[in-house]
């Protein structure tokens, strides 16, 4: 816990007067799980308290108290982030939105839902499915991550290659500003261009511009056609990259196109006894959700692209159980590697799809140069790579090599026309990379926006654009 100064004592006194006692945590043992997210290597500080509000009014009370005394506020969802974006800073109040879990409304006629930020992604998807509707954004952390966190980082997922990322589904937001005022931005209508797109601006802002307290998302009709799954086994990662480029060049649009390398397959087998093949360098996993007969035609075209680009074996399946098992392997890759007891430093670079093969080759070279173990999973269909750098705990030399590899991967992505983060956000880990990627004019505009909306820099200070 942070050492209390006069401002901290004043804030705690105001919070105790304004909120029920169970909302404010100050015991070190109960506070400890809230001080950082899943970015194991990102620094974090010591908060003076964790507050778990249940309503927008309580959020506003917290922010107003902190604003009066210029105490930092760090918003937090489920803590599943991988960039340090929810990490505490010294002397802050961590504002955990996990208890704001209401699904306020699902409107089948307008195809929208209104939810509080603590609603878990999979819980919203299940509630929508009961009414024949579908919320497409599906990050690998969907069983645990919250909609508020997904919005804060503009999360992607397995199906975003066809259906888009979180920003594509956010219609409106209710937020609490840095002054503690409650503001609504966006609209409920299918179209609307009145004024600046403030909702779009706040999606992906990682809690640095406002605290999100309610989200209105658009929905799609549930998919009814049984999916066809195509699996290709490749002896080199470069062939995988070439196959992805070929699928795109052919004008095909699978609902998912994922890459899992042999290291990830081995880890999932070791953890869950999944019986996945490990002798290939990697597999590509594609899925089409078109209605028949178009689904069959698309699946065969994808299989042909795989075969023409070096796949040694290709299978097409309509078995939903088999398909779910394969996609579970993709989702479980990261936690499976963590089960080995090593530290995992997660990259999140995104490349033009035509440069994917080159980037995969560069990752191999970088891993060899630094003597570092790198496993790779990817949303290959949109060029979003997640190299996972594995380091034994307590090995300082290996950690130094891994950090150098991390930096080189970021540099390689920028050199190839890519971006330093496709979906995990900037947080703490990607600040330097973002500064290298963006031109000075763009950075100046972003700092001006931050200064206008949060002049005292109390909202998640130090994240994204930094100090």
Tab-separated table of C-alpha atoms in Angstrom:
chain	number	residue	atom	x	y	z
A	1	UNK	CA	0.000	0.000	0.000
A	2	UNK	CA	1.067	3.576	-0.659
A	3	UNK	CA	2.118	5.851	2.165
A	4	UNK	CA	-0.735	8.287	2.747
A	5	UNK	CA	-0.160	11.993	2.244
A	6	UNK	CA	-2.651	14.750	3.040
A	7	UNK	CA	-4.417	14.359	-0.323
A	8	UNK	CA	-4.719	10.614	0.117
A	9	UNK	CA	-6.148	10.948	3.619
A	10	UNK	CA	-8.654	13.537	2.415
A	11	UNK	CA	-9.809	11.315	-0.459
A	12	UNK	CA	-10.229	8.276	1.785
A	13	UNK	CA	-12.266	10.341	4.240
A	14	UNK	CA	-14.552	11.572	1.454
A	15	UNK	CA	-14.977	8.079	0.025
A	16	UNK	CA	-15.837	6.681	3.451
A	17	UNK	CA	-18.515	9.352	3.842
A	18	UNK	CA	-19.961	8.988	0.332
A	19	UNK	CA	-19.943	5.197	-0.235
A	20	UNK	CA	-21.091	2.060	1.591
A	21	UNK	CA	-18.255	0.485	3.558
A	22	UNK	CA	-17.965	-2.583	1.343
A	23	UNK	CA	-17.065	-0.451	-1.678
A	24	UNK	CA	-13.652	0.672	-0.410
A	25	UNK	CA	-10.771	-1.772	0.125
A	26	UNK	CA	-7.635	-0.699	1.976
A	27	UNK	CA	-6.370	-3.937	3.515
A	28	UNK	CA	-3.117	-4.868	1.720
A	29	UNK	CA	-4.156	-8.495	1.219
A	30	UNK	CA	-7.449	-7.552	-0.476
A	31	UNK	CA	-5.841	-4.764	-2.503
A	32	UNK	CA	-2.945	-6.855	-3.813
A	33	UNK	CA	-4.867	-8.704	-6.603
A	34	UNK	CA	-5.917	-5.362	-8.112
A	35	UNK	CA	-2.548	-3.655	-8.577
A	36	UNK	CA	-1.656	-5.043	-12.015
A	37	UNK	CA	-3.071	-6.819	-15.039
A	38	UNK	CA	-1.647	-9.864	-16.861
A	39	UNK	CA	1.329	-7.967	-18.328
A	40	UNK	CA	3.789	-9.599	-16.002
A	41	UNK	CA	6.723	-7.389	-16.946
A	42	UNK	CA	4.995	-4.023	-16.740
A	43	UNK	CA	5.779	-1.948	-13.669
A	44	UNK	CA	3.094	-1.079	-11.152
A	45	UNK	CA	2.796	1.154	-8.135
A	46	UNK	CA	1.024	1.056	-4.775
A	47	UNK	CA	-2.543	2.440	-4.533
A	48	UNK	CA	-4.083	3.998	-1.452
A	49	UNK	CA	-7.306	2.044	-2.009
A	50	UNK	CA	-9.374	-0.051	-4.383
A	51	UNK	CA	-12.960	1.090	-4.900
A	52	UNK	CA	-15.616	-1.260	-6.322
A	53	UNK	CA	-18.656	0.879	-7.218
A	54	UNK	CA	-22.040	-0.532	-8.188
A	55	UNK	CA	-23.475	2.470	-10.033
A	56	UNK	CA	-22.576	5.412	-12.233
A	57	UNK	CA	-23.360	7.766	-9.345
A	58	UNK	CA	-20.790	5.993	-7.182
A	59	UNK	CA	-18.184	6.192	-9.953
A	60	UNK	CA	-18.846	9.919	-10.260
A	61	UNK	CA	-18.453	10.363	-6.500
A	62	UNK	CA	-15.082	8.626	-6.581
A	63	UNK	CA	-13.776	10.656	-9.511
A	64	UNK	CA	-15.020	13.950	-8.037
A	65	UNK	CA	-13.247	13.258	-4.752
A	66	UNK	CA	-10.029	12.345	-6.545
A	67	UNK	CA	-10.275	15.366	-8.840
A	68	UNK	CA	-10.647	17.729	-5.880
A	69	UNK	CA	-7.385	16.473	-4.401
A	70	UNK	CA	-5.603	15.603	-7.661
A	71	UNK	CA	-5.306	11.943	-6.794
A	72	UNK	CA	-4.913	9.596	-9.754
A	73	UNK	CA	-7.716	7.216	-10.764
A	74	UNK	CA	-6.834	3.948	-12.517
A	75	UNK	CA	-9.927	2.234	-14.015
A	76	UNK	CA	-9.877	-1.548	-14.137
A	77	UNK	CA	-12.075	-4.323	-15.506
A	78	UNK	CA	-11.259	-7.999	-15.008
A	79	UNK	CA	-7.515	-7.403	-15.170
A	80	UNK	CA	-6.995	-9.655	-18.203
A	81	UNK	CA	-5.102	-6.986	-20.171
A	82	UNK	CA	-1.650	-7.716	-21.544
A	83	UNK	CA	-0.082	-4.255	-21.778
A	84	UNK	CA	-0.099	-2.895	-18.223
A	85	UNK	CA	-2.935	-0.515	-19.023
A	86	UNK	CA	-4.742	-1.258	-15.735
A	87	UNK	CA	-1.657	-1.175	-13.511
A	88	UNK	CA	-1.769	0.959	-10.385
A	89	UNK	CA	0.443	4.028	-10.011
A	90	UNK	CA	1.754	5.145	-6.639
A	91	UNK	CA	-0.839	6.919	-4.524
A	92	UNK	CA	-3.755	6.233	-6.862
A	93	UNK	CA	-7.258	4.930	-6.342
A	94	UNK	CA	-7.856	1.779	-8.390
A	95	UNK	CA	-11.436	1.965	-9.655
A	96	UNK	CA	-12.573	-1.604	-10.252
A	97	UNK	CA	-15.775	-1.793	-12.304
A	98	UNK	CA	-16.171	-5.554	-11.828
A	99	UNK	CA	-19.381	-5.219	-9.771
A	100	UNK	CA	-21.263	-3.209	-12.401
A	101	UNK	CA	-22.592	-6.357	-14.077
A	102	UNK	CA	-26.105	-5.521	-15.251
A	103	UNK	CA	-27.284	-6.282	-18.754
A	104	UNK	CA	-29.635	-3.312	-18.794
A	105	UNK	CA	-31.417	-4.047	-22.062
A	106	UNK	CA	-31.405	-6.278	-25.113
A	107	UNK	CA	-33.573	-4.870	-27.895
A	108	UNK	CA	-34.176	-7.433	-30.676
A	109	UNK	CA	-36.010	-4.895	-32.837
A	110	UNK	CA	-33.157	-2.405	-32.875
A	111	UNK	CA	-30.540	-5.164	-32.562
A	112	UNK	CA	-28.693	-3.530	-29.694
A	113	UNK	CA	-27.773	-4.189	-26.092
A	114	UNK	CA	-27.059	-1.832	-23.206
A	115	UNK	CA	-24.680	-3.151	-20.556
A	116	UNK	CA	-22.624	-2.039	-17.609
A	117	UNK	CA	-18.850	-2.321	-17.969
A	118	UNK	CA	-18.434	-5.291	-15.617
A	119	UNK	CA	-20.473	-7.668	-17.808
A	120	UNK	CA	-18.296	-10.572	-18.950
A	121	UNK	CA	-18.027	-10.897	-22.722
A	122	UNK	CA	-19.269	-14.505	-22.868
A	123	UNK	CA	-22.190	-13.691	-20.562
A	124	UNK	CA	-23.376	-10.986	-22.963
A	125	UNK	CA	-22.974	-13.342	-25.913
A	126	UNK	CA	-25.019	-16.019	-24.125
A	127	UNK	CA	-27.794	-13.575	-23.211
A	128	UNK	CA	-27.963	-12.339	-26.805
A	129	UNK	CA	-28.063	-15.897	-28.164
A	130	UNK	CA	-31.217	-16.559	-26.133
A	131	UNK	CA	-32.923	-13.931	-28.295
A	132	UNK	CA	-31.464	-15.062	-31.596
A	133	UNK	CA	-28.795	-12.358	-31.603
A	134	UNK	CA	-25.000	-12.319	-31.651
A	135	UNK	CA	-22.333	-9.995	-30.282
A	136	UNK	CA	-19.341	-10.791	-32.530
A	137	UNK	CA	-16.186	-9.415	-30.785
A	138	UNK	CA	-14.584	-12.489	-29.199
A	139	UNK	CA	-11.157	-11.952	-27.631
A	140	UNK	CA	-9.436	-15.130	-26.462
A	141	UNK	CA	-10.165	-13.924	-22.918
A	142	UNK	CA	-13.938	-13.771	-23.613
A	143	UNK	CA	-14.814	-16.199	-20.771
A	144	UNK	CA	-13.230	-13.789	-18.260
A	145	UNK	CA	-12.741	-10.330	-19.777
A	146	UNK	CA	-15.380	-7.630	-19.367
A	147	UNK	CA	-17.084	-5.485	-21.968
A	148	UNK	CA	-15.733	-2.335	-20.315
A	149	UNK	CA	-12.176	-3.605	-20.627
A	150	UNK	CA	-12.841	-4.741	-24.197
A	151	UNK	CA	-14.043	-1.236	-25.063
A	152	UNK	CA	-11.152	0.439	-23.252
A	153	UNK	CA	-8.622	-1.518	-25.338
A	154	UNK	CA	-10.688	-1.897	-28.533
A	155	UNK	CA	-10.315	-5.662	-28.225
A	156	UNK	CA	-10.301	-7.894	-31.278
A	157	UNK	CA	-10.680	-11.642	-31.427
A	158	UNK	CA	-10.849	-14.698	-33.602
A	159	UNK	CA	-13.712	-13.573	-35.832
A	160	UNK	CA	-12.658	-9.939	-36.319
A	161	UNK	CA	-11.065	-10.790	-39.678
A	162	UNK	CA	-14.620	-10.870	-41.072
A	163	UNK	CA	-16.790	-9.125	-38.506
A	164	UNK	CA	-14.601	-6.370	-37.101
A	165	UNK	CA	-13.327	-5.323	-33.670
A	166	UNK	CA	-15.033	-3.822	-30.621
A	167	UNK	CA	-15.110	-0.268	-32.024
A	168	UNK	CA	-17.237	-1.502	-34.930
A	169	UNK	CA	-20.004	-2.462	-32.472
A	170	UNK	CA	-20.051	0.431	-30.001
A	171	UNK	CA	-22.973	2.781	-30.642
A	172	UNK	CA	-22.972	4.872	-27.468
A	173	UNK	CA	-21.250	5.286	-24.130
A	174	UNK	CA	-22.083	6.749	-20.778
A	175	UNK	CA	-18.881	8.026	-19.170
A	176	UNK	CA	-17.650	9.922	-16.151
A	177	UNK	CA	-15.244	12.695	-17.107
A	178	UNK	CA	-12.087	13.714	-15.258
A	179	UNK	CA	-14.174	16.349	-13.445
A	180	UNK	CA	-16.657	13.722	-12.245
A	181	UNK	CA	-19.455	14.731	-14.617
A	182	UNK	CA	-21.680	12.100	-16.230
A	183	UNK	CA	-21.843	12.473	-20.029
A	184	UNK	CA	-23.477	10.415	-22.785
A	185	UNK	CA	-21.885	10.224	-26.227
A	186	UNK	CA	-22.911	8.389	-29.392
A	187	UNK	CA	-26.419	7.332	-30.387
A	188	UNK	CA	-28.856	4.392	-30.498
A	189	UNK	CA	-29.722	4.803	-34.173
A	190	UNK	CA	-28.158	2.800	-36.976
A	191	UNK	CA	-26.723	5.993	-38.459
A	192	UNK	CA	-25.715	9.338	-36.999
A	193	UNK	CA	-23.097	12.024	-37.707
A	194	UNK	CA	-24.057	14.805	-35.294
A	195	UNK	CA	-20.758	16.286	-34.162
A	196	UNK	CA	-17.435	14.602	-33.586
A	197	UNK	CA	-17.329	10.840	-33.043
A	198	UNK	CA	-16.625	11.008	-29.315
A	199	UNK	CA	-17.705	7.424	-28.720
A	200	UNK	CA	-15.186	6.277	-31.315
A	201	UNK	CA	-12.506	8.399	-29.665
A	202	UNK	CA	-13.121	6.866	-26.244
A	203	UNK	CA	-13.035	3.291	-27.529
A	204	UNK	CA	-9.415	2.210	-27.160
A	205	UNK	CA	-8.467	5.142	-24.907
A	206	UNK	CA	-7.564	2.790	-22.029
A	207	UNK	CA	-9.206	4.867	-19.315
A	208	UNK	CA	-7.041	7.912	-19.980
A	209	UNK	CA	-9.857	10.212	-21.188
A	210	UNK	CA	-12.929	9.113	-19.185
A	211	UNK	CA	-14.305	6.238	-17.112
A	212	UNK	CA	-16.820	4.127	-19.033
A	213	UNK	CA	-19.929	3.300	-17.003
A	214	UNK	CA	-22.389	2.036	-19.658
A	215	UNK	CA	-22.021	0.716	-23.188
A	216	UNK	CA	-24.562	0.416	-25.998
A	217	UNK	CA	-23.501	-2.130	-28.610
A	218	UNK	CA	-25.072	-3.191	-31.867
A	219	UNK	CA	-25.842	-6.848	-32.479
A	220	UNK	CA	-26.170	-9.167	-35.445
A	221	UNK	CA	-28.571	-12.042	-36.061
A	222	UNK	CA	-27.257	-15.349	-34.759
A	223	UNK	CA	-25.363	-17.454	-37.245
A	224	UNK	CA	-27.409	-20.504	-38.127
A	225	UNK	CA	-25.336	-22.367	-40.714
A	226	UNK	CA	-23.057	-25.063	-39.254
A	227	UNK	CA	-19.478	-23.910	-39.873
A	228	UNK	CA	-17.000	-25.680	-42.066
A	229	UNK	CA	-13.476	-25.821	-40.670
A	230	UNK	CA	-10.311	-26.089	-42.750
A	231	UNK	CA	-7.026	-27.160	-41.158
A	232	UNK	CA	-3.685	-26.999	-42.931
A	233	UNK	CA	-0.399	-28.360	-41.572
A	234	UNK	CA	2.795	-26.597	-42.676
A	235	UNK	CA	6.476	-27.397	-42.311
A	236	UNK	CA	7.554	-23.730	-42.193
A	237	UNK	CA	6.065	-20.539	-40.786
A	238	UNK	CA	6.959	-18.807	-44.040
A	239	UNK	CA	4.660	-21.194	-45.937
A	240	UNK	CA	1.901	-20.354	-43.456
A	241	UNK	CA	2.353	-16.662	-44.209
A	242	UNK	CA	2.268	-17.283	-47.941
A	243	UNK	CA	-0.946	-19.309	-47.581
A	244	UNK	CA	-2.627	-16.488	-45.662
A	245	UNK	CA	-1.641	-14.015	-48.362
A	246	UNK	CA	-3.034	-16.365	-50.999
A	247	UNK	CA	-6.402	-16.635	-49.210
A	248	UNK	CA	-6.653	-12.847	-49.113
A	249	UNK	CA	-5.530	-12.418	-52.716
A	250	UNK	CA	-8.211	-14.868	-53.829
A	251	UNK	CA	-10.899	-12.593	-52.380
A	252	UNK	CA	-11.941	-15.127	-49.763
A	253	UNK	CA	-13.279	-13.922	-46.419
A	254	UNK	CA	-13.230	-16.685	-43.813
A	255	UNK	CA	-14.928	-16.032	-40.474
A	256	UNK	CA	-11.653	-16.935	-38.769
A	257	UNK	CA	-8.114	-17.614	-39.948
A	258	UNK	CA	-5.767	-18.487	-37.089
A	259	UNK	CA	-2.166	-19.668	-36.789
A	260	UNK	CA	-0.841	-21.919	-34.006
A	261	UNK	CA	2.825	-22.905	-34.009
A	262	UNK	CA	4.286	-26.189	-32.756
A	263	UNK	CA	5.390	-24.735	-29.419
A	264	UNK	CA	1.833	-23.707	-28.619
A	265	UNK	CA	0.433	-27.041	-29.769
A	266	UNK	CA	2.886	-28.879	-27.530
A	267	UNK	CA	1.994	-26.689	-24.521
A	268	UNK	CA	-1.759	-27.270	-24.999
A	269	UNK	CA	-1.189	-31.022	-25.339
A	270	UNK	CA	0.954	-31.042	-22.209
A	271	UNK	CA	-1.667	-29.158	-20.193
A	272	UNK	CA	-4.955	-30.553	-21.518
A	273	UNK	CA	-3.896	-33.822	-23.235
A	274	UNK	CA	-5.592	-32.532	-26.374
A	275	UNK	CA	-3.981	-34.979	-28.808
A	276	UNK	CA	-2.990	-32.231	-31.242
A	277	UNK	CA	-0.265	-32.943	-33.825
A	278	UNK	CA	3.121	-31.476	-32.940
A	279	UNK	CA	5.365	-32.550	-35.818
A	280	UNK	CA	4.401	-29.657	-38.135
A	281	UNK	CA	5.927	-26.176	-37.753
A	282	UNK	CA	2.434	-24.740	-37.452
A	283	UNK	CA	-1.158	-25.170	-38.463
A	284	UNK	CA	-3.582	-22.737	-40.035
A	285	UNK	CA	-7.131	-22.969	-38.836
A	286	UNK	CA	-9.843	-21.401	-41.003
A	287	UNK	CA	-13.601	-21.372	-40.705
A	288	UNK	CA	-16.385	-20.395	-43.064
A	289	UNK	CA	-19.860	-19.575	-41.769
A	290	UNK	CA	-21.620	-19.041	-45.093
A	291	UNK	CA	-24.809	-20.884	-45.919
A	292	UNK	CA	-24.572	-23.902	-48.196
A	293	UNK	CA	-23.592	-24.348	-50.935
A	294	UNK	CA	-21.404	-21.237	-50.634
A	295	UNK	CA	-19.755	-22.601	-47.463
A	296	UNK	CA	-18.558	-25.697	-49.255
A	297	UNK	CA	-17.177	-23.686	-52.135
A	298	UNK	CA	-15.332	-21.278	-49.823
A	299	UNK	CA	-13.912	-24.111	-47.726
A	300	UNK	CA	-12.590	-25.880	-50.815
A	301	UNK	CA	-11.063	-22.640	-52.102
A	302	UNK	CA	-9.296	-22.082	-48.787
A	303	UNK	CA	-8.039	-25.674	-48.814
A	304	UNK	CA	-6.708	-25.174	-52.348
A	305	UNK	CA	-4.855	-22.014	-51.272
A	306	UNK	CA	-3.274	-23.943	-48.398
A	307	UNK	CA	-2.189	-26.795	-50.669
A	308	UNK	CA	-0.776	-24.456	-53.311
A	309	UNK	CA	1.423	-22.793	-50.686
A	310	UNK	CA	3.127	-25.728	-49.085
A	311	UNK	CA	0.586	-27.366	-46.786
A	312	UNK	CA	1.625	-30.983	-46.421
A	313	UNK	CA	-1.837	-32.024	-45.273
A	314	UNK	CA	-5.238	-30.310	-45.418
A	315	UNK	CA	-8.510	-31.385	-43.855
A	316	UNK	CA	-12.029	-29.993	-44.232
A	317	UNK	CA	-14.525	-30.800	-41.481
A	318	UNK	CA	-18.179	-30.069	-40.755
A	319	UNK	CA	-18.028	-31.625	-37.264
A	320	UNK	CA	-18.826	-28.802	-34.772
A	321	UNK	CA	-17.273	-30.717	-31.854
A	322	UNK	CA	-14.008	-31.145	-33.724
A	323	UNK	CA	-14.056	-27.491	-34.770
A	324	UNK	CA	-14.643	-26.285	-31.216
A	325	UNK	CA	-11.765	-28.429	-29.947
A	326	UNK	CA	-9.408	-26.890	-32.493
A	327	UNK	CA	-10.462	-23.336	-31.684
A	328	UNK	CA	-10.170	-24.103	-27.971
A	329	UNK	CA	-6.540	-25.008	-28.644
A	330	UNK	CA	-6.017	-21.548	-30.087
A	331	UNK	CA	-7.675	-19.850	-27.112
A	332	UNK	CA	-5.762	-21.951	-24.590
A	333	UNK	CA	-2.301	-21.419	-26.050
A	334	UNK	CA	-1.360	-18.494	-23.811
A	335	UNK	CA	-2.562	-19.988	-20.490
A	336	UNK	CA	-1.027	-23.335	-21.483
A	337	UNK	CA	2.393	-21.729	-21.832
A	338	UNK	CA	1.900	-19.992	-18.476
A	339	UNK	CA	1.219	-23.366	-16.836
A	340	UNK	CA	4.850	-24.311	-17.396
A	341	UNK	CA	5.848	-21.843	-14.726
A	342	UNK	CA	7.750	-19.498	-17.016
A	343	UNK	CA	7.207	-15.783	-17.534
A	344	UNK	CA	5.432	-14.957	-20.795
A	345	UNK	CA	6.077	-11.624	-22.502
A	346	UNK	CA	3.319	-11.192	-25.077
A	347	UNK	CA	3.818	-9.273	-28.305
A	348	UNK	CA	0.915	-7.856	-30.308
A	349	UNK	CA	2.113	-6.539	-33.654
A	350	UNK	CA	-0.067	-6.211	-36.736
A	351	UNK	CA	1.246	-6.284	-40.296
A	352	UNK	CA	-0.144	-5.759	-43.769
A	353	UNK	CA	-1.215	-9.272	-44.698
A	354	UNK	CA	1.162	-9.314	-47.638
A	355	UNK	CA	4.117	-8.914	-45.234
A	356	UNK	CA	3.045	-11.663	-42.840
A	357	UNK	CA	5.442	-14.297	-44.197
A	358	UNK	CA	8.356	-11.870	-43.989
A	359	UNK	CA	7.483	-10.931	-40.422
A	360	UNK	CA	7.241	-14.565	-39.339
A	361	UNK	CA	10.689	-15.177	-40.819
A	362	UNK	CA	12.058	-12.144	-38.979
A	363	UNK	CA	10.677	-13.396	-35.686
A	364	UNK	CA	12.614	-16.645	-36.139
A	365	UNK	CA	15.812	-14.691	-36.851
A	366	UNK	CA	15.263	-12.408	-33.847
A	367	UNK	CA	14.656	-15.379	-31.538
A	368	UNK	CA	17.879	-17.046	-32.713
A	369	UNK	CA	19.896	-13.838	-32.447
A	370	UNK	CA	18.916	-13.305	-28.828
A	371	UNK	CA	18.889	-16.953	-27.769
A	372	UNK	CA	15.249	-16.594	-26.765
A	373	UNK	CA	12.371	-19.072	-26.946
A	374	UNK	CA	9.461	-17.604	-28.929
A	375	UNK	CA	6.136	-19.329	-29.562
A	376	UNK	CA	3.691	-17.753	-31.989
A	377	UNK	CA	-0.065	-17.596	-32.259
A	378	UNK	CA	-1.826	-15.209	-34.604
A	379	UNK	CA	-5.056	-13.858	-35.956
A	380	UNK	CA	-3.369	-14.533	-39.253
A	381	UNK	CA	-6.274	-13.421	-41.414
A	382	UNK	CA	-5.806	-9.788	-40.391
A	383	UNK	CA	-2.041	-9.887	-39.901
A	384	UNK	CA	-2.173	-9.705	-36.088
A	385	UNK	CA	0.713	-11.709	-34.635
A	386	UNK	CA	1.211	-12.656	-30.995
A	387	UNK	CA	4.793	-13.853	-30.540
A	388	UNK	CA	5.004	-15.179	-26.966
A	389	UNK	CA	8.488	-14.756	-25.505
A	390	UNK	CA	9.099	-17.378	-22.812
A	391	UNK	CA	11.583	-16.780	-20.001
A	392	UNK	CA	12.330	-18.903	-16.915
A	393	UNK	CA	11.426	-17.086	-13.719
A	394	UNK	CA	14.420	-15.668	-11.904
A	395	UNK	CA	16.768	-15.759	-14.916
A	396	UNK	CA	17.863	-12.128	-15.188
A	397	UNK	CA	20.091	-12.703	-18.210
A	398	UNK	CA	17.312	-14.460	-20.124
A	399	UNK	CA	14.952	-11.620	-19.248
A	400	UNK	CA	17.389	-9.063	-20.679
A	401	UNK	CA	17.652	-11.084	-23.895
A	402	UNK	CA	13.873	-11.409	-24.071
A	403	UNK	CA	13.376	-7.663	-23.678
A	404	UNK	CA	15.828	-7.065	-26.526
A	405	UNK	CA	13.907	-9.543	-28.678
A	406	UNK	CA	10.638	-7.781	-27.774
A	407	UNK	CA	12.077	-4.433	-28.895
A	408	UNK	CA	13.447	-5.910	-32.129
A	409	UNK	CA	10.055	-7.427	-32.987
A	410	UNK	CA	8.433	-4.023	-32.485
A	411	UNK	CA	11.042	-2.400	-34.730
A	412	UNK	CA	10.600	-5.047	-37.410
A	413	UNK	CA	6.831	-4.520	-37.438
A	414	UNK	CA	7.270	-0.775	-37.904
A	415	UNK	CA	9.846	-1.294	-40.670
A	416	UNK	CA	7.418	-3.551	-42.537
A	417	UNK	CA	4.635	-0.977	-42.429
A	418	UNK	CA	2.835	-2.444	-39.437
A	419	UNK	CA	1.707	-1.235	-36.030
A	420	UNK	CA	3.044	-2.004	-32.563
A	421	UNK	CA	-0.326	-3.145	-31.225
A	422	UNK	CA	-3.284	-4.654	-33.012
A	423	UNK	CA	-5.629	-5.265	-30.090
A	424	UNK	CA	-3.958	-5.397	-26.671
A	425	UNK	CA	-3.459	-1.661	-26.393
A	426	UNK	CA	-0.463	0.519	-25.609
A	427	UNK	CA	-0.655	0.618	-21.814
A	428	UNK	CA	2.880	0.719	-20.471
A	429	UNK	CA	4.637	-1.875	-22.605
A	430	UNK	CA	4.117	-0.228	-25.996
A	431	UNK	CA	4.608	3.474	-25.220
A	432	UNK	CA	8.092	3.644	-26.723
A	433	UNK	CA	7.000	1.667	-29.761
A	434	UNK	CA	4.010	3.940	-30.329
A	435	UNK	CA	6.256	7.003	-30.233
A	436	UNK	CA	8.446	5.413	-32.897
A	437	UNK	CA	5.451	4.467	-35.024
A	438	UNK	CA	3.507	7.752	-35.015
A	439	UNK	CA	4.698	11.013	-36.487
A	440	UNK	CA	5.227	14.040	-34.186
A	441	UNK	CA	2.091	15.787	-35.431
A	442	UNK	CA	-0.093	12.822	-34.540
A	443	UNK	CA	1.444	12.546	-31.083
A	444	UNK	CA	0.911	16.271	-30.511
A	445	UNK	CA	-2.775	15.942	-31.403
A	446	UNK	CA	-3.196	13.057	-28.988
A	447	UNK	CA	-1.500	14.957	-26.161
A	448	UNK	CA	-3.752	17.952	-26.882
A	449	UNK	CA	-6.847	15.751	-26.581
A	450	UNK	CA	-5.610	14.321	-23.286
A	451	UNK	CA	-4.880	17.806	-21.941
A	452	UNK	CA	-8.320	19.073	-22.979
A	453	UNK	CA	-10.277	16.211	-21.414
A	454	UNK	CA	-8.048	15.570	-18.393
A	455	UNK	CA	-6.118	18.785	-17.676
A	456	UNK	CA	-4.857	17.596	-14.279
A	457	UNK	CA	-3.780	14.208	-15.677
A	458	UNK	CA	-5.600	12.155	-13.052
A	459	UNK	CA	-7.095	9.492	-15.327
A	460	UNK	CA	-4.718	6.538	-15.718
A	461	UNK	CA	-1.645	8.800	-15.823
A	462	UNK	CA	1.473	7.608	-17.587
A	463	UNK	CA	-0.369	5.168	-19.858
A	464	UNK	CA	-0.564	5.267	-23.679
A	465	UNK	CA	1.041	8.647	-24.443
A	466	UNK	CA	2.963	8.725	-21.160
A	467	UNK	CA	4.024	11.825	-19.294
